[in-house]
XYZ file of C-alpha atoms in Angstrom:
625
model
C -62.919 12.171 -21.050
C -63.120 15.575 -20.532
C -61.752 17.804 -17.036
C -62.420 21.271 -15.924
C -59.918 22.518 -13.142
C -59.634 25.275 -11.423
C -58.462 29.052 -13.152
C -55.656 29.176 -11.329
C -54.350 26.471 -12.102
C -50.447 25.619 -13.938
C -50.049 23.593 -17.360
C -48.205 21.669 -15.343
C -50.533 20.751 -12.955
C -53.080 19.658 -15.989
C -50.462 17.447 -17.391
C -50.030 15.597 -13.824
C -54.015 15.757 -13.811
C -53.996 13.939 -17.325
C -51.370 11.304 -16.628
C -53.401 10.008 -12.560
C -56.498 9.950 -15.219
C -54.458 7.336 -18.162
C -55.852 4.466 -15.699
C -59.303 5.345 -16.002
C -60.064 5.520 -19.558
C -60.565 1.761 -21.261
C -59.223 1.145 -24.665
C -58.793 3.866 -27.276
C -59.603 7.186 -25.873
C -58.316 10.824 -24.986
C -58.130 13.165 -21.955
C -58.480 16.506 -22.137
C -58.128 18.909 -19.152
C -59.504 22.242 -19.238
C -58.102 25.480 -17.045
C -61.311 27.780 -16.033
C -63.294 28.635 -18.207
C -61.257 28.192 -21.359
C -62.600 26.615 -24.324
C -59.572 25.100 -25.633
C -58.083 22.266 -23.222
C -54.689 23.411 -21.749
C -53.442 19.187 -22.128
C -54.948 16.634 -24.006
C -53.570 13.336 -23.688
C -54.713 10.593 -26.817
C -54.378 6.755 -26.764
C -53.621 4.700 -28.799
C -54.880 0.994 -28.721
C -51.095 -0.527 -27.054
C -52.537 1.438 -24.377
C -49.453 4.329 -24.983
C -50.337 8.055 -25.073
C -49.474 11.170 -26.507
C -49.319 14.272 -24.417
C -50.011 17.844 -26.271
C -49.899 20.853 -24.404
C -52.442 23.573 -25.240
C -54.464 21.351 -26.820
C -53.295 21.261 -30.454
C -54.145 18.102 -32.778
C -53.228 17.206 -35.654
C -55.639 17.038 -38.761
C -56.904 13.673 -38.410
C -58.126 14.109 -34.902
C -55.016 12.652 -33.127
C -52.705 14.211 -30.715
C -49.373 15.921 -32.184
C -45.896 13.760 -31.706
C -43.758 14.253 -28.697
C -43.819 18.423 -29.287
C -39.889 17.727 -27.385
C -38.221 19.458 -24.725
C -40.249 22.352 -22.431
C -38.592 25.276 -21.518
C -38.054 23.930 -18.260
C -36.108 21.607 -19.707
C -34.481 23.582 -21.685
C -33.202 25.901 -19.092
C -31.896 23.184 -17.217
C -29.883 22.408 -20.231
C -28.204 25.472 -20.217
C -27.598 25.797 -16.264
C -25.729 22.167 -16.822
C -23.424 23.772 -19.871
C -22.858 26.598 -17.803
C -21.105 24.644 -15.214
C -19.190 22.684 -17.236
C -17.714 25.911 -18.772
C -16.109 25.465 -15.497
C -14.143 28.491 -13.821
C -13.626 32.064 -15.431
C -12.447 31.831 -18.925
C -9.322 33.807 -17.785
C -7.965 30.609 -16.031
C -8.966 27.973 -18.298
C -6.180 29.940 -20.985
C -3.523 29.744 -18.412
C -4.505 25.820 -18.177
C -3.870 26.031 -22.202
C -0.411 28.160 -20.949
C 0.695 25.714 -18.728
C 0.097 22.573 -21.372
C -2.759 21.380 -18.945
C -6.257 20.212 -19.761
C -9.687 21.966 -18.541
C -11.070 19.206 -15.954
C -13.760 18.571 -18.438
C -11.494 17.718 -21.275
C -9.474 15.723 -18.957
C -12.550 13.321 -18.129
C -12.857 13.234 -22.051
C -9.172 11.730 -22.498
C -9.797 9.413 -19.561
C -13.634 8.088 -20.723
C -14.653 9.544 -23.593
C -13.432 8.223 -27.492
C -11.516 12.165 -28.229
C -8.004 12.776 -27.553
C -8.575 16.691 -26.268
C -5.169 19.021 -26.829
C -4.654 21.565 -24.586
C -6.273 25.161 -25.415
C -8.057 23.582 -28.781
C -11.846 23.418 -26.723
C -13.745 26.173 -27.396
C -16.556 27.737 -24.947
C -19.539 26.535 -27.417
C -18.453 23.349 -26.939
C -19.046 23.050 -23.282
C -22.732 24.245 -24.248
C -23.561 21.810 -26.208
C -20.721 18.931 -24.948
C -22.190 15.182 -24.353
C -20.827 13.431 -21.213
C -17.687 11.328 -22.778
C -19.047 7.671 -23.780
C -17.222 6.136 -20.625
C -18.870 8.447 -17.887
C -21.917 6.801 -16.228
C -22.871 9.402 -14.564
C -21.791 12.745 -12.257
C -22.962 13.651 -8.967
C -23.292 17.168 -7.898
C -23.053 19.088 -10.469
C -25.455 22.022 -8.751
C -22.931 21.784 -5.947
C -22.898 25.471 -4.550
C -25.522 26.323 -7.398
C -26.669 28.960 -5.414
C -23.620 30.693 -4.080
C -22.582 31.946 -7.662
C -25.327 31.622 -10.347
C -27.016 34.889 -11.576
C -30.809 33.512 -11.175
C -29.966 32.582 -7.869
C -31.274 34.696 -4.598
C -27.653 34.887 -3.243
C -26.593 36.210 -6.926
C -29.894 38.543 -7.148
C -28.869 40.610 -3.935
C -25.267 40.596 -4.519
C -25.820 42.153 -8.113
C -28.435 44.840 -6.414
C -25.503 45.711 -3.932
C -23.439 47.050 -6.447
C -20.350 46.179 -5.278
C -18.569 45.564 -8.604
C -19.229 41.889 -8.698
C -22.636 42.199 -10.623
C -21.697 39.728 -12.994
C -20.369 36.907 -10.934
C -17.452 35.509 -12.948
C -14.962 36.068 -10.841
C -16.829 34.168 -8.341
C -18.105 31.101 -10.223
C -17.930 28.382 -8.238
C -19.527 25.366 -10.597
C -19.851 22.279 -9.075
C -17.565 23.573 -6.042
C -14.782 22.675 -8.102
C -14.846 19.343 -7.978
C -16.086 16.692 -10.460
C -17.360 13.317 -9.224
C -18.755 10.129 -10.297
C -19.016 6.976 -11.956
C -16.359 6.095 -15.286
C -15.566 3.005 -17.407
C -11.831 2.952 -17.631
C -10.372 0.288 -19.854
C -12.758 -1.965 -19.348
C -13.441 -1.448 -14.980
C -16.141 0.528 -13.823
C -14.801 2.899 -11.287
C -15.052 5.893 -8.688
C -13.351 8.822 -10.015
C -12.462 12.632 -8.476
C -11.281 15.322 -10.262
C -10.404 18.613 -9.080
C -11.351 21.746 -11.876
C -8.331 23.927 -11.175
C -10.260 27.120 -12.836
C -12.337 27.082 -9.610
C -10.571 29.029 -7.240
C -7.395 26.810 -7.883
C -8.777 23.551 -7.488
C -9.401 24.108 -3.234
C -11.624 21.997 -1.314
C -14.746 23.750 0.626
C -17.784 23.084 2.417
C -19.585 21.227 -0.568
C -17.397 20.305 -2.683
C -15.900 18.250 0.507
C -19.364 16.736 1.159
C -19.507 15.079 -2.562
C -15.646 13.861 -2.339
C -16.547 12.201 0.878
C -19.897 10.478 -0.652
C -17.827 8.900 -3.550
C -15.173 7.317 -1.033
C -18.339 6.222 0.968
C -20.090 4.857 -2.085
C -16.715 3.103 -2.921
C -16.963 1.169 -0.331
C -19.783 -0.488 -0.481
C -19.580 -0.870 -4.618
C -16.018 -2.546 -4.132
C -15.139 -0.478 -7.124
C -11.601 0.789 -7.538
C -11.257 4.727 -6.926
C -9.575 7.251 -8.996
C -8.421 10.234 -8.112
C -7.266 13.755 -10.586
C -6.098 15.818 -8.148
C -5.331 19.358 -8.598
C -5.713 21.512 -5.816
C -4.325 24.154 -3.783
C -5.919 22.394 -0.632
C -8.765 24.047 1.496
C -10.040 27.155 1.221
C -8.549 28.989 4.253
C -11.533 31.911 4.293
C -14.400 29.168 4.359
C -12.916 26.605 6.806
C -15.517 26.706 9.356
C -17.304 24.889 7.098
C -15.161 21.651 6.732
C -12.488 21.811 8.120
C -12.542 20.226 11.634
C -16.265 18.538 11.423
C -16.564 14.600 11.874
C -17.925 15.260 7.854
C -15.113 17.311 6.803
C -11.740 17.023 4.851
C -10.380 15.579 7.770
C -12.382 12.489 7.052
C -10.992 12.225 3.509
C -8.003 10.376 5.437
C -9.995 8.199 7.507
C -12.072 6.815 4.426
C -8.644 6.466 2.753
C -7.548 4.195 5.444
C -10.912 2.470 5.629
C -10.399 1.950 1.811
C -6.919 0.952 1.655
C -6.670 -2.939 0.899
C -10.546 -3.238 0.043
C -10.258 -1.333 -3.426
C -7.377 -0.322 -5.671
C -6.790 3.343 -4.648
C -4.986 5.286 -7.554
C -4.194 9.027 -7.782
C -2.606 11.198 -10.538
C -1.506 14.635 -9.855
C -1.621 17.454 -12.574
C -0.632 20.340 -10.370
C 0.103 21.537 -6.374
C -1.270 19.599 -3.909
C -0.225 21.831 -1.063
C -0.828 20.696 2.549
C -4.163 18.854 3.168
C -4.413 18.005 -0.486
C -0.783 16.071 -0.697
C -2.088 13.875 1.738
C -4.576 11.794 -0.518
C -1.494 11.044 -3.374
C 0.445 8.967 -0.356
C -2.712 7.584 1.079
C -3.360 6.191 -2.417
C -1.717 2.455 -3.378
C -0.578 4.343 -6.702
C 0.304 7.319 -7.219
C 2.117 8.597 -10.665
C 3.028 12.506 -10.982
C 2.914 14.543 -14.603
C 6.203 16.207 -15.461
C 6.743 19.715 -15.312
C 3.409 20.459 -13.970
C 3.053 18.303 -10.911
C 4.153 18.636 -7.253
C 2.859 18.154 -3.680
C 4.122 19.141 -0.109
C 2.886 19.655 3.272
C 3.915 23.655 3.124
C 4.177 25.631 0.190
C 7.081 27.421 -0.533
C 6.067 30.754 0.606
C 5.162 28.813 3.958
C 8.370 27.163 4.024
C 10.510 30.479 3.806
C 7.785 31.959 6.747
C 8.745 28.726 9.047
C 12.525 28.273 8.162
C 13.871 31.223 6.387
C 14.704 28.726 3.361
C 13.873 30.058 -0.608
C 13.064 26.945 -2.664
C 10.925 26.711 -5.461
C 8.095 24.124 -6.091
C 9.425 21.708 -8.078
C 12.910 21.581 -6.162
C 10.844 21.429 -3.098
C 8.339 17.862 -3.858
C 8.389 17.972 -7.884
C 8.674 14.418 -9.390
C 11.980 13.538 -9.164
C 11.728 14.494 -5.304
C 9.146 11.878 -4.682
C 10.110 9.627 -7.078
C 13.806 9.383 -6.376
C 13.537 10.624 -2.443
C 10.679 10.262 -0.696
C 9.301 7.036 -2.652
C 6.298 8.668 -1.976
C 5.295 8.529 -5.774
C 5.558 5.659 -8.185
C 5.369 6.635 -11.686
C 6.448 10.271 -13.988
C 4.500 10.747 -16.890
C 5.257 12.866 -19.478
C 2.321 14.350 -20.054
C -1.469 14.111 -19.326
C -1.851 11.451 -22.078
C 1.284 9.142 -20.924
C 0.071 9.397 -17.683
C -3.243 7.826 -18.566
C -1.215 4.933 -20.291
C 0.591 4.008 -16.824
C -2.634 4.063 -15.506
C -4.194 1.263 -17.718
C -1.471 -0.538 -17.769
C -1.458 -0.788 -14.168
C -5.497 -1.750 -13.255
C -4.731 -4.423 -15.507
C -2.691 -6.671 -12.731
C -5.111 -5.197 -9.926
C -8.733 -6.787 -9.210
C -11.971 -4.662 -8.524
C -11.529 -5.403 -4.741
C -9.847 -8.102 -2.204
C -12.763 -10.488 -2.513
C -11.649 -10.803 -6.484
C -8.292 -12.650 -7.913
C -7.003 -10.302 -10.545
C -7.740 -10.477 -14.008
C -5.754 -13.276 -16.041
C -5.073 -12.887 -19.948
C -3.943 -15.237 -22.614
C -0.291 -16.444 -22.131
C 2.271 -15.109 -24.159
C 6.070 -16.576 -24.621
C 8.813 -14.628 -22.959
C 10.775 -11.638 -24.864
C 13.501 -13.826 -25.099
C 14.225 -17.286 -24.342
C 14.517 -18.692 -21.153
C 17.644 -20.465 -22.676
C 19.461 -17.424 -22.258
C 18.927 -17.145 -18.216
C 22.396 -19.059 -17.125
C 24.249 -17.061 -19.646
C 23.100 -13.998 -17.799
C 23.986 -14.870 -14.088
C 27.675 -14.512 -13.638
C 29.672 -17.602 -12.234
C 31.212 -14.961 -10.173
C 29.078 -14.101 -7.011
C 30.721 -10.575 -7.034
C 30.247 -9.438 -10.272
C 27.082 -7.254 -11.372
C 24.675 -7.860 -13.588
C 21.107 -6.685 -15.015
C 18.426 -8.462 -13.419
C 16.061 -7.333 -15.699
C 17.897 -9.684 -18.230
C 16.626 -12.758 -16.378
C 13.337 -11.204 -15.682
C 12.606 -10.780 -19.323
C 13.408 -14.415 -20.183
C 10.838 -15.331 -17.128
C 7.815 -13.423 -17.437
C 5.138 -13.029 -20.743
C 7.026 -10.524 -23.409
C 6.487 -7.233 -23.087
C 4.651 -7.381 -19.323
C 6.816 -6.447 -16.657
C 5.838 -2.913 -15.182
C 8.411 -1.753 -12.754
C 7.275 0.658 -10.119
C 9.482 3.011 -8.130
C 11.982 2.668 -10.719
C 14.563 5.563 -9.485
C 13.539 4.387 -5.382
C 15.446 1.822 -3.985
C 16.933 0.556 -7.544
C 18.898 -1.936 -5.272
C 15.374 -4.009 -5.464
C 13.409 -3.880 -8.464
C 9.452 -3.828 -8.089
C 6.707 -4.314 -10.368
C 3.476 -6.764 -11.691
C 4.569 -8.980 -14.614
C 2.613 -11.772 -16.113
C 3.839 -15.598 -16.051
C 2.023 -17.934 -19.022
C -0.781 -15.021 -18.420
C -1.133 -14.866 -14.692
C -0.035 -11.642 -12.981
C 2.484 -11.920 -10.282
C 4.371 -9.306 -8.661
C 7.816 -9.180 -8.972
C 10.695 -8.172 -5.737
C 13.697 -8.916 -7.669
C 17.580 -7.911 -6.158
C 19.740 -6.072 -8.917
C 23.107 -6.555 -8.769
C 23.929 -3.802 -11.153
C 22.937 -1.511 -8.189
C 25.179 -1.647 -5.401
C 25.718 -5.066 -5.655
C 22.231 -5.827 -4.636
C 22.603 -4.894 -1.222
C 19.695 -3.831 0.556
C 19.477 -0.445 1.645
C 16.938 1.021 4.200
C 14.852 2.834 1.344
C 14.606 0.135 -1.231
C 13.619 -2.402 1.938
C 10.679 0.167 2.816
C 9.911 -0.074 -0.821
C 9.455 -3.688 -1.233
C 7.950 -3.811 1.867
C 4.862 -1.534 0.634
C 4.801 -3.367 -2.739
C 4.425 -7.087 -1.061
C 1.877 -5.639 1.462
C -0.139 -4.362 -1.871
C 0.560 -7.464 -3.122
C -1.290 -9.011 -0.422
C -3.760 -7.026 -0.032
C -5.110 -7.695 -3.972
C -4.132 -10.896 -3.964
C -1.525 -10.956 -6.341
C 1.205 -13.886 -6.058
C 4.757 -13.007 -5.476
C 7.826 -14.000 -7.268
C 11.031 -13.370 -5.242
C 14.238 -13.233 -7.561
C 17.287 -13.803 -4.939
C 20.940 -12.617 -5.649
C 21.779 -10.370 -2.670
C 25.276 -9.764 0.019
C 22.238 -8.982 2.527
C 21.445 -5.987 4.185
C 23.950 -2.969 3.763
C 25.984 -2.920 6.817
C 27.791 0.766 7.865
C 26.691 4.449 10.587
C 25.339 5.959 7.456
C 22.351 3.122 7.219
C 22.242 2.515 10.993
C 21.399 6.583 11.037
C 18.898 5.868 8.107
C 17.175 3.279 9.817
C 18.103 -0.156 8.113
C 16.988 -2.049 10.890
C 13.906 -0.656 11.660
C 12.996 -1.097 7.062
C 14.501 -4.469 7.621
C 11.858 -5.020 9.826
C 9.226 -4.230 7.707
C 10.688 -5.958 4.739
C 10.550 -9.063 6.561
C 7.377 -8.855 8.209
C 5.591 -8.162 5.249
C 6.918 -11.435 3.572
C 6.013 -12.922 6.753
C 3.067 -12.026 7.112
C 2.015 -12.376 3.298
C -0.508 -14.577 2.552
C -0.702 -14.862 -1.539
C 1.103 -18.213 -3.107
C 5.240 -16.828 -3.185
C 7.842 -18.592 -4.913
C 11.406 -17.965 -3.980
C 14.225 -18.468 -6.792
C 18.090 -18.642 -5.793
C 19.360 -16.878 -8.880
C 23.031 -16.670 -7.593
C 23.936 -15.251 -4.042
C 21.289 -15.258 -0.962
C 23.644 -14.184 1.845
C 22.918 -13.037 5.599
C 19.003 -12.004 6.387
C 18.463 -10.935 2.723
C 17.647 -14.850 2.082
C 14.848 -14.139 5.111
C 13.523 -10.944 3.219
C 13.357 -12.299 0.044
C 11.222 -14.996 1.398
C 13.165 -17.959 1.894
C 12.912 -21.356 3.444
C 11.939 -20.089 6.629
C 9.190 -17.756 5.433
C 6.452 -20.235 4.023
C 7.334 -19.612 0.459
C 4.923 -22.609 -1.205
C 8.929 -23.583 -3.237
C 11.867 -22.455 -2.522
C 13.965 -23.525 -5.854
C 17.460 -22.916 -6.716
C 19.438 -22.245 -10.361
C 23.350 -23.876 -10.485
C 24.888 -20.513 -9.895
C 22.786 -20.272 -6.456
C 24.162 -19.958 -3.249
C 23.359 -19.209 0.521
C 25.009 -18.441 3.581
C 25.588 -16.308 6.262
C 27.664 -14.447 4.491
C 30.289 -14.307 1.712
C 33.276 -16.514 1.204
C 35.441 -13.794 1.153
C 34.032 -12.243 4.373
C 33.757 -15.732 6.365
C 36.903 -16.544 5.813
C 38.306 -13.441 7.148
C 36.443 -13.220 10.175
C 36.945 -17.196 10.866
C 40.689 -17.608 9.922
C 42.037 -14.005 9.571
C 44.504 -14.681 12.858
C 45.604 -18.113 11.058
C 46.368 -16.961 8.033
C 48.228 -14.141 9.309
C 50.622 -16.368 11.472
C 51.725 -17.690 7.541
C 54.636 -16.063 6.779
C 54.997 -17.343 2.967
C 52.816 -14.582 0.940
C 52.453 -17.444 -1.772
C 51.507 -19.986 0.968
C 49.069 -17.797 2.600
C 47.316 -17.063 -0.424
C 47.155 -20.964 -1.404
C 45.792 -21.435 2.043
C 43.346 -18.821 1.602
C 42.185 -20.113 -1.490
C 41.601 -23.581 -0.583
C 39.366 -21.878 2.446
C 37.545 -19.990 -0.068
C 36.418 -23.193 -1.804
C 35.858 -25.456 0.646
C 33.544 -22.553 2.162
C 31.940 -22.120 -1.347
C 31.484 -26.159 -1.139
C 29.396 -25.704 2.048
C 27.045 -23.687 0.735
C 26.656 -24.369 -2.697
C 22.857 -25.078 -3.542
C 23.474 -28.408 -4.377
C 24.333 -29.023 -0.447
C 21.113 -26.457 -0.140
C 18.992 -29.545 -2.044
C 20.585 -32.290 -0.345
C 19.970 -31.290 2.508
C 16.468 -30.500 1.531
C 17.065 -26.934 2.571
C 15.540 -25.732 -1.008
C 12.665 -27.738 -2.893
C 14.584 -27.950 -5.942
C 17.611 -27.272 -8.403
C 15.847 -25.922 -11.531
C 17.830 -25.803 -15.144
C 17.546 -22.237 -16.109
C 16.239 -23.100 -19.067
C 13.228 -25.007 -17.287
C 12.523 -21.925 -14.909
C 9.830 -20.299 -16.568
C 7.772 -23.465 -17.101
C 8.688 -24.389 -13.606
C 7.601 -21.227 -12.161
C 4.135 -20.987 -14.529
C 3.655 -25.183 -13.209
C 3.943 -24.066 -9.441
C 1.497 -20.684 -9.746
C -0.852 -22.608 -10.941
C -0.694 -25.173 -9.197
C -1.014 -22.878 -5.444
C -3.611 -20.331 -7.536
C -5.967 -21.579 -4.887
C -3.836 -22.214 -1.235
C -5.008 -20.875 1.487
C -3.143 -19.527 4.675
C -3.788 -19.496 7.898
C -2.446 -16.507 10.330
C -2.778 -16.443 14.261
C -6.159 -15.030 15.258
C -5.212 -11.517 16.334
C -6.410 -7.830 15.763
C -2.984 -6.626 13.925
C 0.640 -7.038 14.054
C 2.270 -4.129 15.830
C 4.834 -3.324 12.517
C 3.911 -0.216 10.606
């Protein structure tokens, strides 16, 4: 079949011409279109007898008659090719060496180490690369690339009348914004599909404008629909102050990032590293996240920078002394993990979606079972007979839980009350264990507010919880009434209350005053409440009770030697009372478990409750925050 169109007419508008015509021609065949009065056809289009076709532009054939093979790429094509590896050259090439300066990754080497099948070293990418760079192997796919295409790029208008206004900036580097600065999309990350963010730090120090807002608020919004756990790189100076008409106070702006956060938080597995400042509006999506680990020596966040801080208070501090790592991680709680570097801080990472499900409607992932590190036969020899005397919890933990599986959280927060997912004959269960090598195990306002937010995140993702019990209660004194212990008390308790996931409490040795209520004791709808020989609850200590019950008695008793006998026979009798083998008699606990037996015990009763369900009065929320 042969077409004539009109003179004025585009190659490309032959070639759509050609392809509405494929229909019409029956078995082998060929269409060629013709522009004006040319003799040559601009497209011909041959088929073959599978009804496929061959497009050749200009006409050309080969010299049996047939159409040329797939003459590959146009120019338009082409050029878009080399728009996309312009953006991901990212920022001026000034500020991607200072990246290589400060031992950090260029944002699109970073997605590489988290997706791709390279392990990128700082400063070792050269520019040609980023021409010619494939998307890492794990990236699905990115979204917005062109983001503010036309505020920076030379072809653009915007571009075109800034370089005929000679104002110096004829070239544009200095004010290459690719992709706004921000990278988003869609990543496998061992073995999840996920939502991932990533701020490109060479743009105008990672800050959040107009657009690059718009796509950051798309991916949370396309989160939630997916179910898909979000990731976030953050690196950012926060908003750009010159531009924030744009986004700053609109029902679509930044200030929405926080109410998609909250939207998100117990639906999806929210996890953010930080490689730089977050300053301000930026710090707020790290503590909005469940998880959140820093990067030594090149992380830090803050609600004022320090410049700001000086302005408002007259005090000099420096970043990292201001909210580096060990602020947040030791002080604020406000971070749970330090990595050493970029690639360490990937590690965590992995290691941690492994004990999390895609969503709340999903039971996390279970693997094959695995004996403990070291034997369970061990666990009696490791709880003192002494209820005073410290000890490493962690010891008994390791004889509980599959070898090598126990990933503590908040390690330096709290360290009174150790936190973390473990896995039990290949089930993952998180872990609130006391340590006694900490203060005795008392419970002090900040590690209460930490298990608190651990069992709630427990909850939320359906991971069962293991309580470990060996605690004097809550720490009595002004210092902790000032800190608030009552008020984290609170919230300790209520979130065991409140928890809905199978729990299993375990007496390991002392469960005195309301710690036996936090730690999810008889009262608290644990589905067992089992005790080891060394295990005891009261209200409080032998010691203490028999001071505040008999202090005036025994002081009337004149004989030192006679008052101490007297005392001591009060001290046992006491201990008597509430040793756990009253406890099971009395059917106060479910049952008195050899040490030896606990793991198998515990693994028995997980199983066995994988699939109880809970009901909870019929209300909007608690009032407890």
């Amino acid at each position: 079949m042969r077409v004539r169109i009109a003179q004025d007419a585009s190659v490309e508008e032959a070639e759509a011409i050609a392809s509405a015509l494929e229909r019409t021609v029956p078995g082998d065949g060929r269409v060629e279109v013709y522009v004006g009065d040319a003799d040559e056809p601009a497209v011909v289009h041959q088929f073959d007898g599978d009804g496929s076709a061959d497009s050749v532009p200009g006409g050309s054939e080969s010299a049996g008659g047939t159409a040329d093979a797939d003459p590959g790429p146009t120019a338009r094509e082409q050029a878009l090719r080399e728009e996309i590896a312009d953006i991901r050259r990212g920022g001026p090439e000034k500020y991607r060496e200072r990246l290589a300066e400060q031992g950090k990754l260029f944002v699109r080497d970073r997605l590489e180490l988290w997706f791709g099948d390279t392990d990128p070293v700082p400063g070792e990418t050269a520019d040609a690369d980023y021409d010619r760079a494939a998307d890492p192997s794990g990236l699905r796919f990115e979204d917005g690339k062109f983001a503010n295409f036309d505020a920076w790029h030379d072809d653009s208008p915007v571009r075109a009348d800034d370089a005929a206004d000679g104002d110096g900036n004829e070239t544009g580097d200095g004010d290459r914004l690719p992709a706004d600065g921000l990278v988003t999309g869609a990543a496998e990350f061992a073995g999840r599909d996920l939502h991932f963010m990533a701020n490109d730090f060479t743009v105008k120090a990672g800050s959040m404008a107009e657009h690059g807002v718009e796509k950051f608020l798309r991916m949370q919004q396309r989160a939630l629909k997916t179910g898909r756990p979000v990731l976030y790189l953050m690196d950012s100076s926060g908003g750009r102050i010159d531009q924030q008409t744009g986004f700053f106070a609109n029902r679509e702006g930044i200030g929405k990032y926080y109410y998609n956060h909250s939207m998100l938080s117990g639906r999806v597995p929210q996890i953010c590293v930080l490689y730089g400042p977050c300053i301000a509006g930026a710090a707020y999506t790290p503590v909005f996240a469940d998880f959140t680990v820093m990067v030594r020596d090149m992380s830090a966040m803050a609600i004022a920078s320090p410049r700001m801080v000086e302005m408002v208070t007259g005090e000099e501090i420096d970043l990292d002394e201001l909210g580096g790592p060990d602020v947040h991680t030791r002080h604020s709680g406000s971070a749970d993990l330090v990595g050493e570097d970029e690639h360490h801080a990937r590690d965590l990472v992995a290691q941690l979606v492994s004990y999390l499900p895609d969503n709340s409607d999903e039971t996390p992932p279970q693997t094959e079972g695995r004996p403990p590190a070291k034997s369970p036969e061990g666990i009696d020899g490791v709880v003192p007979g002494e209820p005073n005397k410290g000890y490493d919890m962690e010891r008994v933990i390791e004889r509980v839980v599959d070898a090598d599986s126990f990933f503590e959280l908040q390690p330096e927060y709290g360290p009174e009350i150790l936190t973390g997912f473990a896995r039990i004959d290949g089930r993952p269960v998180g872990v609130v264990a006391n340590q006694p090598a900490h203060r005795a195990g008392a419970i002090f306002p900040d590690a209460a507010r930490k298990a608190a937010e651990f069992v709630w995140k427990c909850d939320a993702f359906d991971v069962p919880l293991l309580y470990l019990c060996d605690t004097p209660g809550f720490m009595a004194g002004s210092g902790v009434e000032k800190e608030g212990i009552l008020e984290a008390g609170k919230k300790m308790i209520y979130a065991t209350s409140a928890a809905t996931v199978p729990k299993q409490c375990v007496v390991v040795r002392k469960a005195y005053g309301a710690g036996i209520y936090a730690m999810s004791g008889p009262a608290y709808d644990p589905e067992s409440t089992l005790g080891l020989p060394s295990g005891e609850i009261a209200i409080m200590g032998p010691e203490a009770a028999i001071n505040a019950v008999y202090a005036n008695k025994l002081a009337d008793i004149d004989d030192p030697e006679e008052r101490e006998r007297r005392e001591r026979e009060l001290r046992e009798a006491y201990r008597e009372d509430i040793d756990v083998h009253r406890m099971a008699s009395e059917v106060v606990i479910d049952e008195i478990v050899p040490p030896g037996d606990l793991r198998d015990e515990l693994a028995a009763r997980f199983a066995f409750y994988e699939s109880v369900e809970k009901d909870r009065p019929d209300k909007k929320h608690g009032t407890v925050l």
